[in-house]
Every structure is written in structure tokens, then in C-alpha cells.
Coordinates of N, CA and C in Angstrom, one line a residue:
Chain A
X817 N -116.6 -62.3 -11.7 CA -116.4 -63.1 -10.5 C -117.2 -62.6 -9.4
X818 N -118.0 -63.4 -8.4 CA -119.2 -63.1 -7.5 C -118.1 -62.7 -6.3
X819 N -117.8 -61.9 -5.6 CA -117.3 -61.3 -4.8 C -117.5 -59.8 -4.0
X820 N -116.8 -60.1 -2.2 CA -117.4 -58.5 -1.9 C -116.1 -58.1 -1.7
X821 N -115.8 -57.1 -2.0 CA -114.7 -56.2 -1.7 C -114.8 -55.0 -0.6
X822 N -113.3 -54.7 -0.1 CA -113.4 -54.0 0.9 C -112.5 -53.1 0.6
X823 N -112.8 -51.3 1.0 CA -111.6 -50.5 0.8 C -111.5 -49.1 2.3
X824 N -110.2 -49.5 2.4 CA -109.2 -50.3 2.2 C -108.9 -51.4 2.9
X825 N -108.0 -51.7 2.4 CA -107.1 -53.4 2.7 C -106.4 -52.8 4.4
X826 N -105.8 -52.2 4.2 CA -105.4 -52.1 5.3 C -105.3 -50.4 5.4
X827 N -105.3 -49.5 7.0 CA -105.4 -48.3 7.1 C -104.8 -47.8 8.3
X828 N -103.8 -47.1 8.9 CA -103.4 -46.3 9.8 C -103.7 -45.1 10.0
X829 N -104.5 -44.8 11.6 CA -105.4 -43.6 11.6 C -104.8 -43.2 13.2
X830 N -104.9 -41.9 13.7 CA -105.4 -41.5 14.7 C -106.5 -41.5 15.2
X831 N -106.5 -41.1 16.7 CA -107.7 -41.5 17.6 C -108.6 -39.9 17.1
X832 N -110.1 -40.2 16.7 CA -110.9 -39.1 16.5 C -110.9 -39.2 15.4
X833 N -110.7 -39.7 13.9 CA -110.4 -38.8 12.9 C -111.4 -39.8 12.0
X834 N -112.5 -39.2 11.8 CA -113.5 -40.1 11.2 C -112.8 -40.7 10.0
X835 N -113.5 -41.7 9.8 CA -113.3 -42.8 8.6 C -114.1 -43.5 8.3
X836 N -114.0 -44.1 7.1 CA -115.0 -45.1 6.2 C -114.6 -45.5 5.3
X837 N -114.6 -47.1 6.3 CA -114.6 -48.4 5.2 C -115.2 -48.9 4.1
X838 N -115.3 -49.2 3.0 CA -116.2 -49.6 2.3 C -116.7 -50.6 1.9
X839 N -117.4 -51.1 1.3 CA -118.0 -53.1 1.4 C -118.8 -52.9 0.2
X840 N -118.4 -53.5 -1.2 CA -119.5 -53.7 -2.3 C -119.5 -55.1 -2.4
X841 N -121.0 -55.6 -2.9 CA -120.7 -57.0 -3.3 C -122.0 -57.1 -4.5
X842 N -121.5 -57.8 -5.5 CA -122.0 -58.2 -6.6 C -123.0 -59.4 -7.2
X843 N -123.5 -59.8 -6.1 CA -124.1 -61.2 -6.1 C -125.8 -60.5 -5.9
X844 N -126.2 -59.5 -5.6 CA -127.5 -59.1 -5.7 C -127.8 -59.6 -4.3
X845 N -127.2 -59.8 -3.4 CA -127.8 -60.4 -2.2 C -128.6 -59.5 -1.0
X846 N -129.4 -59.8 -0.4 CA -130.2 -58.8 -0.1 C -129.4 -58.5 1.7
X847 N -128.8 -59.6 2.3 CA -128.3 -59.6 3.8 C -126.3 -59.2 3.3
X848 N -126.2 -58.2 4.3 CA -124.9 -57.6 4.4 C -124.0 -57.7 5.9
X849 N -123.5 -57.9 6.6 CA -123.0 -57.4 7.8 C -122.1 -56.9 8.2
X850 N -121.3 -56.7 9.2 CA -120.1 -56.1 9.5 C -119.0 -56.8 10.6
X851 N -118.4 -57.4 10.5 CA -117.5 -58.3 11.9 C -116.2 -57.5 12.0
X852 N -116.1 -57.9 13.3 CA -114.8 -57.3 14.0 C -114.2 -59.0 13.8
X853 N -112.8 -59.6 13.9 CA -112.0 -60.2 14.6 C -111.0 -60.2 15.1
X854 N -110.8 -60.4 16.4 CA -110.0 -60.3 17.4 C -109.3 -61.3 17.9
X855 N -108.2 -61.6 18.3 CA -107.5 -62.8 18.4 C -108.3 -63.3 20.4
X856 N -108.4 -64.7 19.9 CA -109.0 -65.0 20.7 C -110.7 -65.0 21.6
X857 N -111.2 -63.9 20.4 CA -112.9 -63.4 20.7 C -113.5 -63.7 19.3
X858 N -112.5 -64.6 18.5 CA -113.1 -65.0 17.4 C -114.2 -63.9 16.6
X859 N -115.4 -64.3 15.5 CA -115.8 -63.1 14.8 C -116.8 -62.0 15.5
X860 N -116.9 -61.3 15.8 CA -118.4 -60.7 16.5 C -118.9 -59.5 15.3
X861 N -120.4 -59.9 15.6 CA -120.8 -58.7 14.8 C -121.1 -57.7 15.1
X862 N -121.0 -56.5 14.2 CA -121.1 -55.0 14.2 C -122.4 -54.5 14.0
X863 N -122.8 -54.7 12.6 CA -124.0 -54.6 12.3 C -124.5 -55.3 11.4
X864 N -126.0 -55.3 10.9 CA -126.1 -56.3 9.6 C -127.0 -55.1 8.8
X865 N -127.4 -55.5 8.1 CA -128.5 -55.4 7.4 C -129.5 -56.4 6.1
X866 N -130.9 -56.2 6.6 CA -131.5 -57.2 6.0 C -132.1 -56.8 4.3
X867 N -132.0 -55.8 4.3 CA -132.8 -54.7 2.8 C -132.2 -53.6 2.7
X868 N -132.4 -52.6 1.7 CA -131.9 -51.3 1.6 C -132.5 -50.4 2.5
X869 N -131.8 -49.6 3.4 CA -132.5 -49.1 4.2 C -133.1 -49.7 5.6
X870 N -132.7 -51.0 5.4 CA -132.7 -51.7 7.2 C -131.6 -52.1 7.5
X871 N -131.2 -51.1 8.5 CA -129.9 -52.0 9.4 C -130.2 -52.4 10.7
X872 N -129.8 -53.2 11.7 CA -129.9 -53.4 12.8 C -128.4 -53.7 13.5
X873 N -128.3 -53.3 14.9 CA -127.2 -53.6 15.7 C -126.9 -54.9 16.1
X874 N -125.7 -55.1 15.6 CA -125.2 -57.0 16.2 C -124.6 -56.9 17.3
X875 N -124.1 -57.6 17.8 CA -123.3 -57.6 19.2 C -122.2 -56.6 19.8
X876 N -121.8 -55.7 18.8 CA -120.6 -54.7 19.3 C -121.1 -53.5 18.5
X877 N -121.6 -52.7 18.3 CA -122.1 -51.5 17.7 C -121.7 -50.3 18.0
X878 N -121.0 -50.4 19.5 CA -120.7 -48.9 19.8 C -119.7 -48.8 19.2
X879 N -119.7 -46.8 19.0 CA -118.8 -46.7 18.3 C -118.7 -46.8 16.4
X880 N -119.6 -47.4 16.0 CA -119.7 -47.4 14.5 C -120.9 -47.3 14.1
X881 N -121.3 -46.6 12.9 CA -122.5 -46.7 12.2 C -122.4 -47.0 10.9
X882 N -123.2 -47.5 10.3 CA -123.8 -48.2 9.1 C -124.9 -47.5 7.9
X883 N -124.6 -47.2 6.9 CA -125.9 -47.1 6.2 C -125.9 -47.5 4.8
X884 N -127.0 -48.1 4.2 CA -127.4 -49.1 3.2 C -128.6 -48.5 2.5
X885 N -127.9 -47.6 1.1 CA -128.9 -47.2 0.9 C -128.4 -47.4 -0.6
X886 N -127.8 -48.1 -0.7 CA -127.9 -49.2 -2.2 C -127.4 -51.1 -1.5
X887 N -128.3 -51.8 -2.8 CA -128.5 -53.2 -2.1 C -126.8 -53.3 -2.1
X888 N -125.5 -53.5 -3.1 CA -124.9 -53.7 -3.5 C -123.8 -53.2 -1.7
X889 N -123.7 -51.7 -1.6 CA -122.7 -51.4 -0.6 C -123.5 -51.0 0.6
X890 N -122.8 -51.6 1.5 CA -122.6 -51.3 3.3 C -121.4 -50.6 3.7
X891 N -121.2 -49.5 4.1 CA -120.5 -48.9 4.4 C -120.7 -48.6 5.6
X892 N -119.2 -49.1 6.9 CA -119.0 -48.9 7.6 C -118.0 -47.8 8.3
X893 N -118.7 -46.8 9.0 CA -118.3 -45.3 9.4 C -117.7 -45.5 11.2
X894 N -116.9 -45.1 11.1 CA -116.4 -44.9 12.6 C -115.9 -43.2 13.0
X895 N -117.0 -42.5 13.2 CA -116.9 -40.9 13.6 C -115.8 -40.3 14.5
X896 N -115.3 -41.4 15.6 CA -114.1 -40.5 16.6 C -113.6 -42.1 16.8
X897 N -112.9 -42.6 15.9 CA -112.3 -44.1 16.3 C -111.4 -43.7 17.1
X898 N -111.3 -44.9 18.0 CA -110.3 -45.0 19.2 C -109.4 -46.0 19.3
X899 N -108.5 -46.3 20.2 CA -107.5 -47.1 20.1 C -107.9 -48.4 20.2
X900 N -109.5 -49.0 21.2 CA -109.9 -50.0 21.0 C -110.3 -50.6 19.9
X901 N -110.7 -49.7 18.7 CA -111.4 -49.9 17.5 C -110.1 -50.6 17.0
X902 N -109.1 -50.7 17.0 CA -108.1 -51.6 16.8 C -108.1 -53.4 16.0
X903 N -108.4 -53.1 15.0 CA -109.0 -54.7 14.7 C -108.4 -55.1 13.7
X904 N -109.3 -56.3 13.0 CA -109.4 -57.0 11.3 C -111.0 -56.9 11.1
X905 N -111.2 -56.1 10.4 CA -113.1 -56.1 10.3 C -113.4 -56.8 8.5
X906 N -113.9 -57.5 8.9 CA -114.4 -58.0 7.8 C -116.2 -57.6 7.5
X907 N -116.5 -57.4 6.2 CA -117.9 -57.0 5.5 C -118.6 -58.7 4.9
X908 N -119.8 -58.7 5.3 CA -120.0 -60.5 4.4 C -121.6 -59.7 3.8
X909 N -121.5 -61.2 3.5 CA -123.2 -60.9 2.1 C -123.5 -62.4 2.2
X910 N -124.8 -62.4 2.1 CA -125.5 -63.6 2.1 C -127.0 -63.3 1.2
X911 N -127.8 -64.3 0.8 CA -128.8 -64.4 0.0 C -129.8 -64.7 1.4
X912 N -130.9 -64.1 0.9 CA -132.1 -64.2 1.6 C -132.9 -65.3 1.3
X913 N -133.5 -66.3 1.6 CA -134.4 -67.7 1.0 C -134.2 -68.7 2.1
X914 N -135.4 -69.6 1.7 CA -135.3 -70.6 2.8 C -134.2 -71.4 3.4
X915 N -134.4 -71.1 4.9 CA -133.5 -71.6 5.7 C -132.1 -70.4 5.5
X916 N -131.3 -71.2 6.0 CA -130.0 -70.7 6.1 C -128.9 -70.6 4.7
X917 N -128.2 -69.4 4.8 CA -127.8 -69.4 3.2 C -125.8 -68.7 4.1
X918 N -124.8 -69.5 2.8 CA -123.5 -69.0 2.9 C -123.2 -67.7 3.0
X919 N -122.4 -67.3 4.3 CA -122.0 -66.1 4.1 C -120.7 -66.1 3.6
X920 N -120.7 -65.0 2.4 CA -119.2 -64.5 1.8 C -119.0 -63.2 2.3
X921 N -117.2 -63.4 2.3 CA -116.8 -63.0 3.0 C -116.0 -62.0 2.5
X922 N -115.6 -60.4 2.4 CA -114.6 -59.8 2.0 C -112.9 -60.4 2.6
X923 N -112.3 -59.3 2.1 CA -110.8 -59.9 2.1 C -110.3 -58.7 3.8
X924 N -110.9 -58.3 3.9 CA -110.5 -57.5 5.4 C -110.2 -56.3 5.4
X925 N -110.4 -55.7 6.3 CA -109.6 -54.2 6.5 C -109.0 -53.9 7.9
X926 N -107.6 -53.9 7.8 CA -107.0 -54.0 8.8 C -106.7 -52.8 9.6
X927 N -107.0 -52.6 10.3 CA -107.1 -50.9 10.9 C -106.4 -50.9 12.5
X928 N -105.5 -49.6 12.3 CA -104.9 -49.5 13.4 C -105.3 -48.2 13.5
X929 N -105.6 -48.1 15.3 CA -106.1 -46.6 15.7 C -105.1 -46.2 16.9
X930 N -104.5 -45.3 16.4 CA -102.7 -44.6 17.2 C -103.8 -43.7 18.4
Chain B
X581 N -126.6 -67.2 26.8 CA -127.2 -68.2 25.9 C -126.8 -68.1 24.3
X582 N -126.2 -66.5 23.6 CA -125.9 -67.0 22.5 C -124.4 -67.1 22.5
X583 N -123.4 -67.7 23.1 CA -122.6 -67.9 23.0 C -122.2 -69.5 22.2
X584 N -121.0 -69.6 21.5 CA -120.8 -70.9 20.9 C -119.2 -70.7 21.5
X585 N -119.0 -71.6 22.1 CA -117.6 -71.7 23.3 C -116.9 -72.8 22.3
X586 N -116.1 -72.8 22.0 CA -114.8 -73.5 20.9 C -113.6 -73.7 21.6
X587 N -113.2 -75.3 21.2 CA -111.5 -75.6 21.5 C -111.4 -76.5 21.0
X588 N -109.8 -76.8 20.7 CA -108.7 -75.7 21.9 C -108.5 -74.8 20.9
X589 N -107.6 -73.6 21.9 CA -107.3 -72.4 20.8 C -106.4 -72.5 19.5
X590 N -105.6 -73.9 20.0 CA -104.6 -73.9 18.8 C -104.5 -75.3 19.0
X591 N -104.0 -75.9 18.0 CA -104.2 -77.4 17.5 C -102.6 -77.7 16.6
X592 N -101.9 -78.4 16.9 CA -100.4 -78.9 16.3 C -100.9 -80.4 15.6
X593 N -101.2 -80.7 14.5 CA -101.3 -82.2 14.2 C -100.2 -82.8 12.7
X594 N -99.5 -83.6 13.2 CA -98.5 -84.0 12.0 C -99.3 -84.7 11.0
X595 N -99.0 -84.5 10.0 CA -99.4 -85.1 8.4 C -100.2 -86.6 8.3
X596 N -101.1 -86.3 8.5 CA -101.9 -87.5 7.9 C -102.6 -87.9 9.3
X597 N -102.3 -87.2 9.8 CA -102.9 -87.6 11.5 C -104.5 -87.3 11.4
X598 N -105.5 -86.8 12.2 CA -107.0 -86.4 12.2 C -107.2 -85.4 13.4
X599 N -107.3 -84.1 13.1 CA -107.3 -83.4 13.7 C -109.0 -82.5 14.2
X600 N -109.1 -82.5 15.4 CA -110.3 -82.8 16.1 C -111.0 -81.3 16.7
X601 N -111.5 -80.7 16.4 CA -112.3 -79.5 17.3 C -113.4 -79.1 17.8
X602 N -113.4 -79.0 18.5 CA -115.0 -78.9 19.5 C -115.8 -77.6 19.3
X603 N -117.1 -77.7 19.5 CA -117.8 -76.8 20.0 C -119.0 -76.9 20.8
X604 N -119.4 -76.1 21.7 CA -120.8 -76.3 22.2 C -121.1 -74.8 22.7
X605 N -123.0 -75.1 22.5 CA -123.7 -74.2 22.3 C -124.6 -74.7 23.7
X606 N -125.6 -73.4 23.5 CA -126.3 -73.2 24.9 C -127.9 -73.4 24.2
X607 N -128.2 -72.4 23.4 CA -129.6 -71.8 22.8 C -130.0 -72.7 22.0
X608 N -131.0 -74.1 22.3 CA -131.8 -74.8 21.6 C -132.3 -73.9 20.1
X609 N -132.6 -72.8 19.9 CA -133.2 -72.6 19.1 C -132.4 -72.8 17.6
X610 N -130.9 -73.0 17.6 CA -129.7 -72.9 17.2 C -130.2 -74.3 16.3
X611 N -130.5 -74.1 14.8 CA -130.4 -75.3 14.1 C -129.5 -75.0 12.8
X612 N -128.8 -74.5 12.4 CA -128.0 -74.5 11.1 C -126.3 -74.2 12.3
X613 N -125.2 -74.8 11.5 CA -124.1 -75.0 12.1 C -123.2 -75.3 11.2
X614 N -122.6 -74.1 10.8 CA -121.6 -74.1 9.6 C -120.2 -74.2 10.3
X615 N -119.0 -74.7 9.7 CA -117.5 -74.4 9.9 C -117.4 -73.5 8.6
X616 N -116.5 -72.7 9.2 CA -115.7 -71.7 8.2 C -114.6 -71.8 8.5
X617 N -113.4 -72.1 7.2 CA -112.0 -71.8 7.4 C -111.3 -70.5 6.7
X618 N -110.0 -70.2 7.5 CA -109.7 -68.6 6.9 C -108.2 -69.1 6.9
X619 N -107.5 -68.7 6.1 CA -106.3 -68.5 5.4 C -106.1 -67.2 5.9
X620 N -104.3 -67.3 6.2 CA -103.8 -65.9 6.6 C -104.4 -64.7 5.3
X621 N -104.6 -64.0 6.0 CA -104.7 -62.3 5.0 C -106.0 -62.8 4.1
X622 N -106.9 -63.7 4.3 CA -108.0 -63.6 3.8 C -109.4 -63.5 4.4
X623 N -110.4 -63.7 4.2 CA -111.7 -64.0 4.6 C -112.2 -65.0 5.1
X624 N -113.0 -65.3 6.1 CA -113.1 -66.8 6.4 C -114.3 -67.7 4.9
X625 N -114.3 -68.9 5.0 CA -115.3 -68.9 3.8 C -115.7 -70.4 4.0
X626 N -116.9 -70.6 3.8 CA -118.0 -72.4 4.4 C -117.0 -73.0 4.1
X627 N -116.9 -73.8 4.6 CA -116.1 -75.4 4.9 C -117.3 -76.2 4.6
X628 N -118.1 -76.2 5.9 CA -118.9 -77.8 5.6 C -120.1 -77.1 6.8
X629 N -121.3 -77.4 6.9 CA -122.6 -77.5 7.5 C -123.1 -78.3 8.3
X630 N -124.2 -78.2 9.4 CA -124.7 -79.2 9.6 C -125.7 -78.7 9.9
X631 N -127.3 -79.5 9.8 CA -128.5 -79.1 10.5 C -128.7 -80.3 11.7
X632 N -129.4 -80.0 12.7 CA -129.6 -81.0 14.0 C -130.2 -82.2 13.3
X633 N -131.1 -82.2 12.1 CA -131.7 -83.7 12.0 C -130.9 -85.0 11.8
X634 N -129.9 -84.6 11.5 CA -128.2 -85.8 11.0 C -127.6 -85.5 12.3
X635 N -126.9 -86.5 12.4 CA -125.5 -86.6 13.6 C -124.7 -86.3 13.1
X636 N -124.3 -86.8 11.7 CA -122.8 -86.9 10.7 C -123.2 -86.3 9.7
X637 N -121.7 -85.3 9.5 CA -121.9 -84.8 7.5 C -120.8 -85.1 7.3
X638 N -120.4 -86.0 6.2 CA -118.7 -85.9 5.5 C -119.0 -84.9 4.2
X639 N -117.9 -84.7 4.2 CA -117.7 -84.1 2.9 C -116.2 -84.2 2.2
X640 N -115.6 -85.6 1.6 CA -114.1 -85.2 1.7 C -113.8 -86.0 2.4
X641 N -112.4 -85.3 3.2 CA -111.7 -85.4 4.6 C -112.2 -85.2 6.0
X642 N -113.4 -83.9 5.4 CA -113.9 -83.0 6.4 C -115.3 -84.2 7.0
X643 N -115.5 -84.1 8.1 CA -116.6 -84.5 8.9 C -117.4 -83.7 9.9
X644 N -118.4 -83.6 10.0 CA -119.0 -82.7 11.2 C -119.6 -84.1 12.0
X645 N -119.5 -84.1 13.2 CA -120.5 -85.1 14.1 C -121.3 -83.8 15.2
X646 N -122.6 -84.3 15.2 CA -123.5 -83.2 15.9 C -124.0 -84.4 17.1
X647 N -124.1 -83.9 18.4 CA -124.5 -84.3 19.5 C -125.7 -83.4 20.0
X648 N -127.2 -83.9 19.7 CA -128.2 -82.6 19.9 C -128.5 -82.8 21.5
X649 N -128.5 -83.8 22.0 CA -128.7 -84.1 23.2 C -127.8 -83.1 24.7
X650 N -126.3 -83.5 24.0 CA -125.4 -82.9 24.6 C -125.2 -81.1 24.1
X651 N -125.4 -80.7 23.0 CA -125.5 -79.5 22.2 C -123.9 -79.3 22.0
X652 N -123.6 -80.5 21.1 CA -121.9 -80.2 21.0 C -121.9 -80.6 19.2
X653 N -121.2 -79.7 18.8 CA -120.3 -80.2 17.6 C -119.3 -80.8 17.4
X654 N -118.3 -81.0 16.8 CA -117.4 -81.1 15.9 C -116.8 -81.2 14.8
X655 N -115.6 -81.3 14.5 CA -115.0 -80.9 13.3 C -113.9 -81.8 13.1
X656 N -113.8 -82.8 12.5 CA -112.9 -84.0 12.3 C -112.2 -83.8 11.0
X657 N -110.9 -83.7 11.1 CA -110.4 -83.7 9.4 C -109.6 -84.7 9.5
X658 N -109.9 -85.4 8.4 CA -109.0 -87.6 8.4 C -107.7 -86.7 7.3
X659 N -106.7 -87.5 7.4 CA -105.2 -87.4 6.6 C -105.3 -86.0 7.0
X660 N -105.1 -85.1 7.9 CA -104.7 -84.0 7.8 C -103.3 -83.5 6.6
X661 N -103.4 -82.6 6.3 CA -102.2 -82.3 5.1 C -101.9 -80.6 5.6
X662 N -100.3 -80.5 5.1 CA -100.0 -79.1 5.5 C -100.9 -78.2 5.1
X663 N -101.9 -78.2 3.5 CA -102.6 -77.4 3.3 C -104.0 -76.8 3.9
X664 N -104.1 -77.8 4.9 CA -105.4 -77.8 5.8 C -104.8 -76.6 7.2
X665 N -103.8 -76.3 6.9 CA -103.4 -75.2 8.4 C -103.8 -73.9 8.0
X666 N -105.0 -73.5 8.7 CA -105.4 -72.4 8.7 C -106.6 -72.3 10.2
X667 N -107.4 -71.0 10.2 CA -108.1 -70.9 11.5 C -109.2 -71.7 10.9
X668 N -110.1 -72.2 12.1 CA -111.1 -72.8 12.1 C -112.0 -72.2 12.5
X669 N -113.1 -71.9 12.1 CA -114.4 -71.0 12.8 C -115.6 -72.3 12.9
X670 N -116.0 -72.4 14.4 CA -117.3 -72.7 14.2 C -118.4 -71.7 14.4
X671 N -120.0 -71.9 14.0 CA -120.8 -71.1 14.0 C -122.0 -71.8 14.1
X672 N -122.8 -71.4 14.6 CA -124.7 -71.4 15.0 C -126.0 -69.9 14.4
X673 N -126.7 -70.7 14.1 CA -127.5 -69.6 13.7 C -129.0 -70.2 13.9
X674 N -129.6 -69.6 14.4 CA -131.1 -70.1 14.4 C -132.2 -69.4 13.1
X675 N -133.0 -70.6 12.6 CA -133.9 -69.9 11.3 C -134.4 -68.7 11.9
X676 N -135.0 -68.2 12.7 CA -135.8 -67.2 13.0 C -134.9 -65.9 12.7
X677 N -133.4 -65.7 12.5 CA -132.4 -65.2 12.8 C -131.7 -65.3 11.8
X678 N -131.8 -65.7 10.6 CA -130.9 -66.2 9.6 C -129.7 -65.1 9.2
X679 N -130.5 -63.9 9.8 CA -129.0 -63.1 9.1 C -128.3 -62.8 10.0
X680 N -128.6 -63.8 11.2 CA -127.4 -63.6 12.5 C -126.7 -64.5 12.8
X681 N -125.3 -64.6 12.6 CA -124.8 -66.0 13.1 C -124.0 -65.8 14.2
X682 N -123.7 -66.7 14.9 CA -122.5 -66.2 16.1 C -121.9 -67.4 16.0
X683 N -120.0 -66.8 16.2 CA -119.2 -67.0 15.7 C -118.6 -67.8 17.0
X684 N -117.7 -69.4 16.9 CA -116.9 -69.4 17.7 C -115.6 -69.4 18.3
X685 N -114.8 -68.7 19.2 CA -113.6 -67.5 19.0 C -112.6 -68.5 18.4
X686 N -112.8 -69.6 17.6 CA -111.6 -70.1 16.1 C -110.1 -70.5 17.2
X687 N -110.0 -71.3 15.8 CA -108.8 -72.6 16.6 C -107.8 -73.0 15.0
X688 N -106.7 -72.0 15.7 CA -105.3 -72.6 14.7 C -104.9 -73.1 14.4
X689 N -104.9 -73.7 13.3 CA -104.5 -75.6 13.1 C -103.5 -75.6 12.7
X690 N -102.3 -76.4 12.9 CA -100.9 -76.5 12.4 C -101.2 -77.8 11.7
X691 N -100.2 -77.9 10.5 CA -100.0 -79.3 10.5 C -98.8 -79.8 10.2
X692 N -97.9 -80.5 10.8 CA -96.4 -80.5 10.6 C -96.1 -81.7 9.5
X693 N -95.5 -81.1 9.1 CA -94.8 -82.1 7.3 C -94.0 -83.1 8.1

């Protein structure tokens, strides 16, 4: 079944105490990213990446880093998470080719930072 | 400029009614325009599309009407049904940008039996 997964589903942490989410997806797709959602600020992104080994900053980046050094996983790192990091972050994947292509979506990682 | 501003935040529509949501954009360069809908505890995932060269997409129930002039969307669902209550996401992405989309802050649809 073509799907991205996310681990974990949900996680309770303290402020400072590095962590990392994980994001595989099985469709060979070459575009990955990273979204926060927040009630009311709807999706924003974190980061993406377009190839192995390219990532770039999306709209909210402080605070997390990214590295993509297989096509398949993006793994999202938060070094001293804080109480704002507070979210539902979703991981997506999309195919590279003409025009615009569906992004899929993982199932979320629900993260509370005490 | 890249913002995509969405309403209303929540939306109540009884069964079989047509339930209506807006969006508008700023950044002409903006030609792909997806809705995504999301189910509690899951992932949001395409609903329906639109590119600026059409005004209208049906798909279904589902409708998109695009206004290029005004730089407005929407999102029309005919017979609304309880199973249609979930968030609504609209979205914009320009080709130059394809692996960036921006999201608009999504609209809760109820639909009462």
C-alpha cells in the first residue's frame, strides 16, 4: 500500500530534550516536507526537500532541522524543543514532473512540549 | 503576498443543504489550487483542483468556482451529508515553486442529520 508514515503517533516531552520524528514514504517520490498545524494558522511549512541531500527552509524553520540522506525518509529533529513547538506536524511526499503533483500526507505526530 | 486568507473558520450546514467556502489569494503567480480535506486523527488528503484556465471543476458533489480576475476561490459541496464533516484546507502553489504550497488556515464543516 503507497503510503508515508510517521513515528511517533503521538509523544510527550520536556522543554530541551532533543527529539526525532520520523517520516518514510514508499512511492519513490523525489519532494518530502514537513508542516506544523495549528488551530486557526491552518498548515505552515517547516521544511521540504526536493532530492537527497537538498533541503530548503519553509515558512517556520526555527527551531527544527531536517536531513535527507535517503529518497524514502525525512526526518524531522528538534535539538532543545520548547513549549511553543507544541503542535500536530504532519510529513507529506509528492512526485516531481510536470506541473503540479498530489501531496500525501502522513497520519501525524502529535507532540506536546511540558 | 503569499498568503491564501480562508472563510469562515467553521461552517454548521444541515443535510442536504450546499455548503460554501471561500478563499482569496494575493500572488498572481499562484496557478495550481487544490482543496484538501482532513478527518479527525488523520492527514489532510486532495479533494478536488483547479488551474486558472477554467472557472468551474465538478467532481461529484464537490465544485471549485475560480474567479481570476477577483483572485478568489471556492469550494461548493451540493447534498451536503454527515459524512462530508471534516476540515477543509484550501491551497495555492505556483509552477515555479511546485514543491511549495501554502496552506489556507482550514474551515470546520459540521453537517447536522
Amino acid at each position: 500500500e503507497a503510503q508515508v508514515t510517521q513515528n511517533p503517533r503521538y509523544l510527550i516531552t520536556v522543554t530541551g530534550k532533543k527529539l526525532t520524528v520520523t517520516c518514510s514514504q514508499n512511492m519513490n517520490h523525489e519532494y518530502m516536507s514537513w508542516y506544523r498545524q495549528d488551530p486557526g494558522l491552518g498548515l505552515r511549512q517547516i521544511y521540504y526537500s526536493m532530492n537527497v541531500e537538498v533541503t530548503d527552509k519553509g515558512d517556520v524553520p526555527e527551531g527544527y532541522k531536517v536531513s535527507r540522506k535517503e529518497k524514502r525518509n525525512f526526518p524531522l529533529i528538534l535539538e532543545s524543543p520548547s513549549p511553543n513547538q507544541t503542535s500536530l506536524y504532519f510529513c507529506a511526499s509528492s512526485r516531481k514532473g510536470q506541473g503540479h503533483n498530489e501531496q500525501f500526507f502522513g497520519p501525524g505526530t502529535r507532540l506536546t512540549v511540558l | 503576498q503569499q498568503q491564501v486568507k480562508q472563510s469562515p473558520q467553521s461552517l454548521i450546514v444541515q443535510k442536504g443543504g450546499i455548503s460554501i467556502i471561500n478563499c482569496a489569494y494575493e500572488n498572481t503567480a499562484f496557478d495550481y489550487f487544490p482543496w484538501y480535506q482532513q478527518f479527525p486523527g488523520k492527514g489532510p488528503a486532495l479533494l478536488i483542483a483547479i488551474r486558472p484556465d477554467v472557472s468551474e471543476k465538478k467532481e461529484g458533489r464537490f465544485t471549485i468556482s475560480f474567479n481570476k480576475s477577483a483572485k478568489q476561490f471556492s469550494l461548493h459541496i451540493m447534498d451536503s451529508q454527515p459524512g462530508d464533516s471534516a476540515t477543509y484546507f484550501c491551497a495555492a502553489s505556483a509552477l515555479s515553486s511546485a514543491s511549495k504550497i501554502i496552506f489556507g488556515s482550514g474551515t470546520r464543516l459540521s453537517i447536522r442529520p
